[in-house]
PDB file of C-alpha atoms and ligand atoms in Angstrom:
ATOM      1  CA  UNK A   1      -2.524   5.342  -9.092  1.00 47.00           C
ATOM      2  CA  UNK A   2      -3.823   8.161  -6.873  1.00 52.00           C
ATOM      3  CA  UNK A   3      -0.745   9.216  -5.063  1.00 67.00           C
ATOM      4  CA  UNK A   4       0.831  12.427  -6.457  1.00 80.00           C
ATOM      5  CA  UNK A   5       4.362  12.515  -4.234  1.00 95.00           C
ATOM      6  CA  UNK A   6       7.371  11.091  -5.154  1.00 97.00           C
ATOM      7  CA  UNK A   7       8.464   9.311  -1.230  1.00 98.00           C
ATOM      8  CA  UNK A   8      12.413   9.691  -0.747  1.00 98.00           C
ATOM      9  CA  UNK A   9      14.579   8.115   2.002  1.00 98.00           C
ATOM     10  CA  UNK A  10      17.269   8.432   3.670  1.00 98.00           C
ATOM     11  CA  UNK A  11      19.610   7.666   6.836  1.00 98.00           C
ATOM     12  CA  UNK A  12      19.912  11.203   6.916  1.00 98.00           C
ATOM     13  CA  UNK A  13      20.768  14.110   4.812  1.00 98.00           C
ATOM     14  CA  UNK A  14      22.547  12.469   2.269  1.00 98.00           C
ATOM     15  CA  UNK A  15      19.504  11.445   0.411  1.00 98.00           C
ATOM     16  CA  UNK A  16      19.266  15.868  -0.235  1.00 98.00           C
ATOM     17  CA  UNK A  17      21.648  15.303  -2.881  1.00 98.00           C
ATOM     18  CA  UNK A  18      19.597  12.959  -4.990  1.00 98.00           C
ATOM     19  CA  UNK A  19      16.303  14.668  -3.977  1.00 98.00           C
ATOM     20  CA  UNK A  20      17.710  17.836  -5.616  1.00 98.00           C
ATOM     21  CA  UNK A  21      18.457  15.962  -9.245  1.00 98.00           C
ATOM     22  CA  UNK A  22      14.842  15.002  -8.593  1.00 98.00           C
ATOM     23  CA  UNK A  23      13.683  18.618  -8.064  1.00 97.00           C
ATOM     24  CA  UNK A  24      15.239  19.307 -11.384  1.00 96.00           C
ATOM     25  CA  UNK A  25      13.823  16.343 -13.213  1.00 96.00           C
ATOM     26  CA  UNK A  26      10.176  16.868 -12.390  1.00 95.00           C
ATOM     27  CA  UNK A  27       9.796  20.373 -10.983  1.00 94.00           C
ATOM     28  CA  UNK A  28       5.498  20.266 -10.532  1.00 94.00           C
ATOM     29  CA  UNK A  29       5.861  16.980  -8.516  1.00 95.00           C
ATOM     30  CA  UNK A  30       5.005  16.987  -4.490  1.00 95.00           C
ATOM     31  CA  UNK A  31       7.875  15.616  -2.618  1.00 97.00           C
ATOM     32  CA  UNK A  32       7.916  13.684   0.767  1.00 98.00           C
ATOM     33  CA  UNK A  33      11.757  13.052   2.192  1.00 98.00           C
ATOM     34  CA  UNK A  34      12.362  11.201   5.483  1.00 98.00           C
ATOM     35  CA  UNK A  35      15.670  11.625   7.206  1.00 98.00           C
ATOM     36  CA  UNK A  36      16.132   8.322   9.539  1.00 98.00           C
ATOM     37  CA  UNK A  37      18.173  10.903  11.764  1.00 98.00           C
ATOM     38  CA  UNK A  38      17.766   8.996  15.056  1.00 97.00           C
ATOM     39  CA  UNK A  39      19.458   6.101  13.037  1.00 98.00           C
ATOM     40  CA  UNK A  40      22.021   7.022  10.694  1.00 97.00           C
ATOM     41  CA  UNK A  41      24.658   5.984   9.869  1.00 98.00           C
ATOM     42  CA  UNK A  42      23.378   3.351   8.444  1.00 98.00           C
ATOM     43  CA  UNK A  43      26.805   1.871   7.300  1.00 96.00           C
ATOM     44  CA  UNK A  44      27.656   0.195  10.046  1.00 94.00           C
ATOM     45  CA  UNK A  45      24.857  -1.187  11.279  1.00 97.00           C
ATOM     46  CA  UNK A  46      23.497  -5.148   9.967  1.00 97.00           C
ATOM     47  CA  UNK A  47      21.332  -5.507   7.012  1.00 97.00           C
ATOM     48  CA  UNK A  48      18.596  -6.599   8.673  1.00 98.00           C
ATOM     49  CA  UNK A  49      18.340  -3.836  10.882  1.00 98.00           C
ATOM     50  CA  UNK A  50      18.445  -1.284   7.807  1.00 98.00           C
ATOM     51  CA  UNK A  51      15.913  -3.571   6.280  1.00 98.00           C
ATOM     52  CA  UNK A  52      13.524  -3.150   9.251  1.00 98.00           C
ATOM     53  CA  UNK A  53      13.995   0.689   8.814  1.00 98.00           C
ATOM     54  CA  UNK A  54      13.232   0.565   5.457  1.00 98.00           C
ATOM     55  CA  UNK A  55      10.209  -1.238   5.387  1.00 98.00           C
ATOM     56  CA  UNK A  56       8.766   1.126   8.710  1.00 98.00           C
ATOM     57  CA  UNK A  57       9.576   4.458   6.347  1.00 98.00           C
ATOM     58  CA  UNK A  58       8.168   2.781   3.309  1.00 98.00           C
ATOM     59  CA  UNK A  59       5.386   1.938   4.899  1.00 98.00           C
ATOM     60  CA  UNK A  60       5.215   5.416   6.375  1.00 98.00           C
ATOM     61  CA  UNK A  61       5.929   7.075   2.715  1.00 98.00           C
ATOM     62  CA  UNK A  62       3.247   4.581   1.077  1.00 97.00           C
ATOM     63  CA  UNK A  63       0.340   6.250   4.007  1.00 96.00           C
ATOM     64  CA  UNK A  64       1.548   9.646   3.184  1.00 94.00           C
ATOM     65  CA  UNK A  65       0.353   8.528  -0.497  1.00 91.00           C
ATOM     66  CA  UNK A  66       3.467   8.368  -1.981  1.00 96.00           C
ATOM     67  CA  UNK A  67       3.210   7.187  -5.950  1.00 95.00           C
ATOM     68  CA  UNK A  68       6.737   6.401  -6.021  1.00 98.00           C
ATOM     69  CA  UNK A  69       9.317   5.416  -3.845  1.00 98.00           C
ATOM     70  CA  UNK A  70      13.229   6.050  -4.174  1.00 98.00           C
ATOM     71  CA  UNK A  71      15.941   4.613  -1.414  1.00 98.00           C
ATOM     72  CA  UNK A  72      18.568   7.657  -1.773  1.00 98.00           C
ATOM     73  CA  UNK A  73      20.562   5.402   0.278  1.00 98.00           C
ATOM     74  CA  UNK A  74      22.916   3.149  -1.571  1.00 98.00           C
ATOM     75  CA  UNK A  75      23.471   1.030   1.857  1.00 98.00           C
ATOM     76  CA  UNK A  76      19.859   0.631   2.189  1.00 98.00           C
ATOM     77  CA  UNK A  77      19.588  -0.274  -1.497  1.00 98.00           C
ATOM     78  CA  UNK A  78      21.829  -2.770  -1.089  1.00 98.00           C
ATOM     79  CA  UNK A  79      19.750  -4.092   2.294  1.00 98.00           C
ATOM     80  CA  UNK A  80      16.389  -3.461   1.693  1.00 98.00           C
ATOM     81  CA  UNK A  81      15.361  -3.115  -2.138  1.00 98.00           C
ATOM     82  CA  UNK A  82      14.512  -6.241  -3.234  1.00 98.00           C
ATOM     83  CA  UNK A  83      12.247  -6.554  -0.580  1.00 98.00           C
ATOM     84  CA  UNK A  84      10.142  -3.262  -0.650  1.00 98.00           C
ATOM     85  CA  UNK A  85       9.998  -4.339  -4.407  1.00 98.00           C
ATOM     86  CA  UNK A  86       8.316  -7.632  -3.382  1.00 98.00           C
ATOM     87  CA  UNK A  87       5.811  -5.806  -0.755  1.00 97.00           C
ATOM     88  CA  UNK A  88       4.350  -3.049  -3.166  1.00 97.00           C
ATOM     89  CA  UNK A  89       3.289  -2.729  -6.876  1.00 95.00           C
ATOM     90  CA  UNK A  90       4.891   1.192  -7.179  1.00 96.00           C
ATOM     91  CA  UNK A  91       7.542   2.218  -9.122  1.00 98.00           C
ATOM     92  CA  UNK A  92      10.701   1.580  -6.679  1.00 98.00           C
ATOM     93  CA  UNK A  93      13.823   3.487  -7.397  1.00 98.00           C
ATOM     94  CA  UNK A  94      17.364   2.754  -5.510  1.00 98.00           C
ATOM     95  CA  UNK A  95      21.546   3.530  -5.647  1.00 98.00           C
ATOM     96  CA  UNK A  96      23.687   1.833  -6.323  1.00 97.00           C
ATOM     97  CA  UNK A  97      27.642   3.012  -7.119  1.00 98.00           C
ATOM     98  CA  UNK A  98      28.488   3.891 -10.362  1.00 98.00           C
ATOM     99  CA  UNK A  99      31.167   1.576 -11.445  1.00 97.00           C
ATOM    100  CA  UNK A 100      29.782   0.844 -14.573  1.00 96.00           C
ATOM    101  CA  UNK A 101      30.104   4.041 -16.046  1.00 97.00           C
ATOM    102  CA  UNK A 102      33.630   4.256 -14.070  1.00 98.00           C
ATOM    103  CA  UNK A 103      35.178   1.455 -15.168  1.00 97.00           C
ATOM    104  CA  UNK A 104      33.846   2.806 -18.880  1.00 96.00           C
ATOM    105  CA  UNK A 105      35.684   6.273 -18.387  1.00 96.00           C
ATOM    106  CA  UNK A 106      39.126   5.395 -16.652  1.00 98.00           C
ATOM    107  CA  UNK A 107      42.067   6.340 -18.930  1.00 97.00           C
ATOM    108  CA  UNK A 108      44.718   5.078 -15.825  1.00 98.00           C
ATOM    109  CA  UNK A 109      42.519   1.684 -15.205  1.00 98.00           C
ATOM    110  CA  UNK A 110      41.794   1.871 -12.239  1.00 98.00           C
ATOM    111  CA  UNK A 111      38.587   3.396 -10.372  1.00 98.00           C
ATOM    112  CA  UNK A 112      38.168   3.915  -6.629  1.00 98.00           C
ATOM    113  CA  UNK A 113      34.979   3.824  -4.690  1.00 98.00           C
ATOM    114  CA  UNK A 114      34.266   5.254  -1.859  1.00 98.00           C
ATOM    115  CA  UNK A 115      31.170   3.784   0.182  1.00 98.00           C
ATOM    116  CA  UNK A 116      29.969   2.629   3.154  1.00 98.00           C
ATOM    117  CA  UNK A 117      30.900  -0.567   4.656  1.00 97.00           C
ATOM    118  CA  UNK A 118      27.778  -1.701   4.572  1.00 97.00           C
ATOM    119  CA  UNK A 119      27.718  -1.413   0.727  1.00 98.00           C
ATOM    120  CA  UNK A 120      30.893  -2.548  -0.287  1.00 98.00           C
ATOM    121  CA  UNK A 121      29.829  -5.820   1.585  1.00 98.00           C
ATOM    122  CA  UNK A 122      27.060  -6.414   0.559  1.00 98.00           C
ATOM    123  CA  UNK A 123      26.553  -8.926  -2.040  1.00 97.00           C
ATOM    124  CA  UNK A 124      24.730  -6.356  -4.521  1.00 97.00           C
ATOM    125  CA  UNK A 125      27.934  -4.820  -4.660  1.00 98.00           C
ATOM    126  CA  UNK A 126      29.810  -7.936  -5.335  1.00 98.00           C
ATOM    127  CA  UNK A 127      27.772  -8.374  -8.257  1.00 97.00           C
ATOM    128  CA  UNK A 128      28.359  -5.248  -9.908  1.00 97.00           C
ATOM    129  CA  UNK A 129      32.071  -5.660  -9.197  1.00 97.00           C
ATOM    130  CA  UNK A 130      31.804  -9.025 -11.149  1.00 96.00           C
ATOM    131  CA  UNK A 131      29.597  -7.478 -13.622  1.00 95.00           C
ATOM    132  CA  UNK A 132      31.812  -4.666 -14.887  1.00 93.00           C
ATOM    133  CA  UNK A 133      34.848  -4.739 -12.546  1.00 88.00           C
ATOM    134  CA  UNK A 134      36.931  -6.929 -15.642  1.00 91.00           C
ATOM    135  CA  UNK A 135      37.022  -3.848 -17.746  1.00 90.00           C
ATOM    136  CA  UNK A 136      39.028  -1.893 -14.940  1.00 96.00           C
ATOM    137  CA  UNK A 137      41.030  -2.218 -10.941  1.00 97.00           C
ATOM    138  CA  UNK A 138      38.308  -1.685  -8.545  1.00 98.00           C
ATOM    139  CA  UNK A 139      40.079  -0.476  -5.482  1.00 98.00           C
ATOM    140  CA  UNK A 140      37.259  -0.043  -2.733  1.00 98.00           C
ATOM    141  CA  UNK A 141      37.641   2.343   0.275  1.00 98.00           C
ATOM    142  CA  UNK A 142      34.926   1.734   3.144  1.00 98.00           C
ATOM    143  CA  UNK A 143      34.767   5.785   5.078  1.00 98.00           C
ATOM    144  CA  UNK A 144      33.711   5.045   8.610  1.00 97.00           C
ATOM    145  CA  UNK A 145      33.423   8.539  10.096  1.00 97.00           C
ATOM    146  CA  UNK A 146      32.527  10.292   7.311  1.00 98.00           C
ATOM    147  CA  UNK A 147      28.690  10.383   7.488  1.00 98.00           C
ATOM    148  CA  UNK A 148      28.807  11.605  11.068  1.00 98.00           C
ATOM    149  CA  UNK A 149      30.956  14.667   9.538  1.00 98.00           C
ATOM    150  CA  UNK A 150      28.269  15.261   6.901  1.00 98.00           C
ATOM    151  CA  UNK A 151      25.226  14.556   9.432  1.00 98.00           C
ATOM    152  CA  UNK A 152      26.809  17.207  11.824  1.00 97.00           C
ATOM    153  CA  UNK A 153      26.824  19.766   8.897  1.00 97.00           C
ATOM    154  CA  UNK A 154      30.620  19.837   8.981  1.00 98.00           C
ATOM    155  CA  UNK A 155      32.254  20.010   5.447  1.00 97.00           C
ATOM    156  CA  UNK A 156      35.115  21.547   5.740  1.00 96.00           C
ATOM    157  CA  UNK A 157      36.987  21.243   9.518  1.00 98.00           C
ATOM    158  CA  UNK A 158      40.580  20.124  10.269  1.00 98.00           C
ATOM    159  CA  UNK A 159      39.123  17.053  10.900  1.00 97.00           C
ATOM    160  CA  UNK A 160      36.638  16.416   8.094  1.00 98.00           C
ATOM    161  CA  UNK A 161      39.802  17.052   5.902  1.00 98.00           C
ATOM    162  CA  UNK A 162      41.843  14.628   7.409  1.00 98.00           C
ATOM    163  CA  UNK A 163      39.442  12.209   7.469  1.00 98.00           C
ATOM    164  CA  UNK A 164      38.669  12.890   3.685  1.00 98.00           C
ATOM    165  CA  UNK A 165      41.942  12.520   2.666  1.00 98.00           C
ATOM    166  CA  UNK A 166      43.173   9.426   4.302  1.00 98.00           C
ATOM    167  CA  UNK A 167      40.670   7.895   2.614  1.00 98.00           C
ATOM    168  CA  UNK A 168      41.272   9.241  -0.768  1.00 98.00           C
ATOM    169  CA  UNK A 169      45.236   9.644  -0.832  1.00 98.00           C
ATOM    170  CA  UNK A 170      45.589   5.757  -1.075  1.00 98.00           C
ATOM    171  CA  UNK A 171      43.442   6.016  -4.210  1.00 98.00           C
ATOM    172  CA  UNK A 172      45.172   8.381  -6.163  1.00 98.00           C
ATOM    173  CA  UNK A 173      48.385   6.876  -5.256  1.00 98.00           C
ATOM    174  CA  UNK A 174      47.138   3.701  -6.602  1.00 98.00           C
ATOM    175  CA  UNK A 175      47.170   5.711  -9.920  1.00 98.00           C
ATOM    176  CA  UNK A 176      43.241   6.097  -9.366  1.00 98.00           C
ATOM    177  CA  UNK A 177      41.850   8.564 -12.194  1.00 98.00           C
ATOM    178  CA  UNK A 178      37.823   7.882 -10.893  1.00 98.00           C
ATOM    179  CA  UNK A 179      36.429   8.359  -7.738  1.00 98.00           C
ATOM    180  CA  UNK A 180      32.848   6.780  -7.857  1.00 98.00           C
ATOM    181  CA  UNK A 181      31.140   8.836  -5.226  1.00 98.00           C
ATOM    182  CA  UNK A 182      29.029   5.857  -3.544  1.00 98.00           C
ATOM    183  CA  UNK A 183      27.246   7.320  -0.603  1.00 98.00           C
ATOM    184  CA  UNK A 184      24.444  10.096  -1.315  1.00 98.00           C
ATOM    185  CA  UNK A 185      26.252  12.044   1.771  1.00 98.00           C
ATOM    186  CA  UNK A 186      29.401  11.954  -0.045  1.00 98.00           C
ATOM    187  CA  UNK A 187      28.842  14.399  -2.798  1.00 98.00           C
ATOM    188  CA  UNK A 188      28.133  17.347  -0.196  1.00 98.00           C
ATOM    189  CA  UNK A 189      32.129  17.074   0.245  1.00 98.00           C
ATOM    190  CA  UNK A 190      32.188  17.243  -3.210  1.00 98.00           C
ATOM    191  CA  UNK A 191      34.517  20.343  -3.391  1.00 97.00           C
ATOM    192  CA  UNK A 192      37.176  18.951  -0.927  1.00 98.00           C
ATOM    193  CA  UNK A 193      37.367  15.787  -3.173  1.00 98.00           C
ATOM    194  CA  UNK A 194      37.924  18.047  -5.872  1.00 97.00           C
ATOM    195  CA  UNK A 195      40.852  19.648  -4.070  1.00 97.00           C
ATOM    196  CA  UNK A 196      42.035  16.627  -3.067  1.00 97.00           C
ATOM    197  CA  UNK A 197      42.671  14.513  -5.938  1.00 97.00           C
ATOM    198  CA  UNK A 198      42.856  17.471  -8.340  1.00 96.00           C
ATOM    199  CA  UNK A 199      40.944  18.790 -11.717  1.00 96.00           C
ATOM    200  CA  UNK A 200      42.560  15.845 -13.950  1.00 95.00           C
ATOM    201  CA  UNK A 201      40.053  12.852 -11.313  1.00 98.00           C
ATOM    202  CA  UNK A 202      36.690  12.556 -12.320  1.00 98.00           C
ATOM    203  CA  UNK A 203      34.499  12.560  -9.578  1.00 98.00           C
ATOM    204  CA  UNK A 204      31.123   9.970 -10.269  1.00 98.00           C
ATOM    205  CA  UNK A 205      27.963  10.409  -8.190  1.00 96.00           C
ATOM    206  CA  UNK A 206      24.568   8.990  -9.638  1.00 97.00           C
ATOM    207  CA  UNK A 207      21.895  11.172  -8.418  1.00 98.00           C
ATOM    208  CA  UNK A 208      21.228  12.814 -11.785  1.00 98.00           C
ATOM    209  CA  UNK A 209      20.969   9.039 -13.374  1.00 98.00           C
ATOM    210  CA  UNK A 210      18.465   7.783 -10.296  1.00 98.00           C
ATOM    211  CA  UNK A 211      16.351  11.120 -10.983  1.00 98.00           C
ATOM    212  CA  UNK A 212      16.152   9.812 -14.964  1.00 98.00           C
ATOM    213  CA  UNK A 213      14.956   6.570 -14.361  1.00 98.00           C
ATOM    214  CA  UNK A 214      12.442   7.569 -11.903  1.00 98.00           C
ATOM    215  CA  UNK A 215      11.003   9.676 -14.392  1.00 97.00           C
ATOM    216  CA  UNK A 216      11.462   6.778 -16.882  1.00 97.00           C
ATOM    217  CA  UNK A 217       9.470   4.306 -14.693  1.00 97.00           C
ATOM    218  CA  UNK A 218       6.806   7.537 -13.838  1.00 97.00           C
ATOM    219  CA  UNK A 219       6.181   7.545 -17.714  1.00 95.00           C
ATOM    220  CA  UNK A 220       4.736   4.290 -17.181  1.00 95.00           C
ATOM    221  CA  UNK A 221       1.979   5.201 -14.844  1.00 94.00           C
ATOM    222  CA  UNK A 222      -0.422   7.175 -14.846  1.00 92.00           C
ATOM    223  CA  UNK A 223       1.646   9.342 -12.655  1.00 92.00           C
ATOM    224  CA  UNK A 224       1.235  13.342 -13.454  1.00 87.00           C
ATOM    225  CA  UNK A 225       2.610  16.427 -11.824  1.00 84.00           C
ATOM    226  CA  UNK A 226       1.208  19.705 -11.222  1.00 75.00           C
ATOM    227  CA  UNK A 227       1.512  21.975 -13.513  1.00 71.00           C
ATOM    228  CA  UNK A 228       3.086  25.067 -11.290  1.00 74.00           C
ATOM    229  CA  UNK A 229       6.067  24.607  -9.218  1.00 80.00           C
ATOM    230  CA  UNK A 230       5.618  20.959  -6.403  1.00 93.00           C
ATOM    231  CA  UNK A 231       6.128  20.992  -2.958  1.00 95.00           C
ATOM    232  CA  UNK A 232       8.649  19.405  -0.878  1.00 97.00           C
ATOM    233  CA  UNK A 233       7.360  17.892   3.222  1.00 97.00           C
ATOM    234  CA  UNK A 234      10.454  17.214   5.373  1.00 98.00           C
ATOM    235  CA  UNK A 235      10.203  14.325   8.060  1.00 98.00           C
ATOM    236  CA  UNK A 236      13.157  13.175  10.438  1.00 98.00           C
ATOM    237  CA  UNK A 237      12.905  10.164  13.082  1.00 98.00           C
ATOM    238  CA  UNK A 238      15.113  12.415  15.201  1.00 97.00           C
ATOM    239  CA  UNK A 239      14.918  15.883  16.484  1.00 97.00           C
ATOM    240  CA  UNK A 240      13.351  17.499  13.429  1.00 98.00           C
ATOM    241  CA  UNK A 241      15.281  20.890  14.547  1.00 98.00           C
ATOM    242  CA  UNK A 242      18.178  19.307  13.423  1.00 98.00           C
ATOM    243  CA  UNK A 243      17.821  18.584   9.620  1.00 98.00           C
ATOM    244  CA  UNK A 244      15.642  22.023   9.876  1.00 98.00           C
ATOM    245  CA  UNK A 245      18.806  24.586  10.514  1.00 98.00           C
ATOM    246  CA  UNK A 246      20.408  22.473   7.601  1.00 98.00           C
ATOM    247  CA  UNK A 247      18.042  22.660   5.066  1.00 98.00           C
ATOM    248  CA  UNK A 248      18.981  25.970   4.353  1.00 98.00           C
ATOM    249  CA  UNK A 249      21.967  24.813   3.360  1.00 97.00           C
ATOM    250  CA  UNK A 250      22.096  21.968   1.973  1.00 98.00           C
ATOM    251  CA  UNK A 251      18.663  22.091   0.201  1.00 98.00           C
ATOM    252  CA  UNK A 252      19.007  25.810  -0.565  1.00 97.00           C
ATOM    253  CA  UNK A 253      15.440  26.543   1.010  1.00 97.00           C
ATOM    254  CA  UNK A 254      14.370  26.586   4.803  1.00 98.00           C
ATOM    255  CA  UNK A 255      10.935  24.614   5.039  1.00 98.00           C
ATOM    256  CA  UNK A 256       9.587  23.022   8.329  1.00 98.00           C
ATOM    257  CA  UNK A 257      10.610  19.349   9.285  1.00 98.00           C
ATOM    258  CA  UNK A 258       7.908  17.746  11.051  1.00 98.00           C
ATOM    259  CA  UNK A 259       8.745  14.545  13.263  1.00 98.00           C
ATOM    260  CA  UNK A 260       8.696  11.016  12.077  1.00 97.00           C
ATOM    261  CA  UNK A 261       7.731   9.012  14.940  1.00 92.00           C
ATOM    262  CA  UNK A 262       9.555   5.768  15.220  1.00 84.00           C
TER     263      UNK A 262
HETATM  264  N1  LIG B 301      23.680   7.996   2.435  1.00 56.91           N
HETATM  265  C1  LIG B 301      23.739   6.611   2.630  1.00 56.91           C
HETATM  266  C2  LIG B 301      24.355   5.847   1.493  1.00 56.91           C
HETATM  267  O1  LIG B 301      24.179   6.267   0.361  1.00 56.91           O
HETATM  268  C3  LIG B 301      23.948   6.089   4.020  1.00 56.91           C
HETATM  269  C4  LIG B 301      25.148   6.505   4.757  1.00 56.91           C
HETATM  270  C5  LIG B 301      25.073   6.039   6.191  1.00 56.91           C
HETATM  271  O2  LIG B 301      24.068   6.302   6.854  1.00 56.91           O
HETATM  272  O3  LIG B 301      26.055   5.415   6.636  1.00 56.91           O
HETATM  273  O4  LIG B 301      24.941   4.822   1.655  1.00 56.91           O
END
C-alpha cells in the first residue's frame, strides 16, 4: 500500500465531526476530506443517486492516493458501502447509528434516534433495529431541515431551535433517556440537544468509535503515519468559499478548500 492519506466523505460538513475524532486518533496521518456541497443533503435524495456520488468521490479520493477510505455519512453508508467495498481492496470505514450501545445504556427503555430519512429507511437500518432493537423501544425521528441549518453554519437561530426541538420534544416525552445522534451534522448542535432534553439524556454520536476501527483496520496494513504532526486537504463539489469561511469554525483551523469538480 503506497497511499499515505486517510480519504473522508461527506454530503457536506457533517463529516468535520468524525474527521476531528480521526485527527485525534492518528495525529501524523495526511488527511483528504471532500464536502459533496453542491449535493447535500443527501437525506432526501434516492439511494442510487447517493450511490453514484459515492462511487465519483471514491474514485476521486482513491486518485488522490488515499490508503483508506471512511463514508462520514451514515446516509451514504447505508447507500453506498457495500458497494465501494466490492470495487476496492482498501480498508473501508462507514456510520452507522449507535443503537447498539443505546439500547445497552437506557435506564427508561427507550432510545430515540435522530437521522436522516434516508437512513432510517434504509434497510441497513432495519437490520440493526432487528439486531439490537429487542433489548429496548426504538422510537425513530427522521429531521428534514436540519442539515440545511447545519450546512448554512446556523446553530443556534430562532429557527434552528425550533426546528431542533420539535424533533426532540416527542422523544423525551416518550420517556426517551438516549438520543443516538445519527447524522455526522447532528453533533455540531450538540449543545442545543443538551439544553433541550437536559443533563440526565445521554447524547450518542459514533465518531470517536469510527476513528478506532479505522485505526484497527490501519494496523492491518502496512499503513504508517508521519512521524510530526499530518496534514489535512479540503475539497468541496460546490463553491469551495463556502466550507472555507466555516472551517474556522467548525474544524478549529482555516486551511484552503480547493474545488472538486463534478
Ligand atoms: N451527514 C450525513 C449523515 O450522516 C448526511 C446528511 C445529509 O446530507 O442529509 O447522514
Amino acid at each position: 500500500m503506497s497511499g499515505r492519506s486517510i480519504g473522508v466523505f461527506d454530503s457536506g460538513v457533517g463529516g468535520l465531526t468524525v474527521l476531528a475524532h480521526i485527527r485525534a486518533a492518528l495525529p501524523g496521518a495526511d488527511l483528504l476530506y471532500v464536502a459533496d456541497s453542491a449535493h447535500a443533503p443527501y437525506g432526501d435524495k434516492p439511494a442510487e443517486f447517493i450511490a453514484a456520488r459515492a462511487r465519483f468521490i471514491a474514485e476521486f479520493l482513491v486518485a488522490q492516493e488515499a490508503a483508506a477510505l471512511v463514508v462520514a455519512c451514515n446516509t451514504a453508508t447505508a447507500a453506498a458501502i457495500a458497494e465501494l467495498r466490492t470495487r476496492y481492496a482498501l480498508p473501508i470505514v462507514g456510520m452507522e447509528p449507535a443503537v447498539k450501545p443505546a439500547a445497552e445504556a437506557t435506564r427508561s427503555g427507550v432510545i430515540g434516534v435522530l437521522a436522516t430519512s434516508g437512513t432510517l429507511e434504509s434497510g441497513k437500518f432495519a437490520e440493526l433495529v432487528r439486531r439490537f432493537g429487542s433489548q429496548a423501544r426504538v422510537i425513530v425521528q427522521p429531521c428534514p431541515g436540519l442539515v440545511e441549518r447545519i450546512e448554512a453554519g446556523d446553530f443556534d437561530s430562532a429557527a434552528t431551535r425550533a426546528l431542533l426541538e420539535g424533533f426532540v420534544a416527542p422523544l423525551l416525552e416518550q420517556d426517551a433517556d438516549t438520543l443516538v445522534l445519527g447524522c455526522t451534522h447532528y453533533p455540531f448542535l450538540a449543545p442545543l440537544l443538551r439544553e433541550f432534553a437536559g443533563e440526565a439524556v445521554s447524547l450518542i454520536e459514533t465518531g470517536a468509535a469510527v476513528a478506532r476501527q479505522l485505526q484497527r483496520r490501519l494496523a492491518e496494513t502496512d499503513f504508517t503515519c508521519g512521524a510530526s504532526g499530518g496534514t489535512a486537504r479540503f475539497y468541496s463539489s460546490g463553491d469551495p468559499r463556502h466550507l472555507q469561511a466555516l472551517l474556522p469554525r467548525l474544524w478549529g483551523a482555516a486551511a484552503p478548500v480547493e474545488l472538486m469538480a463534478c
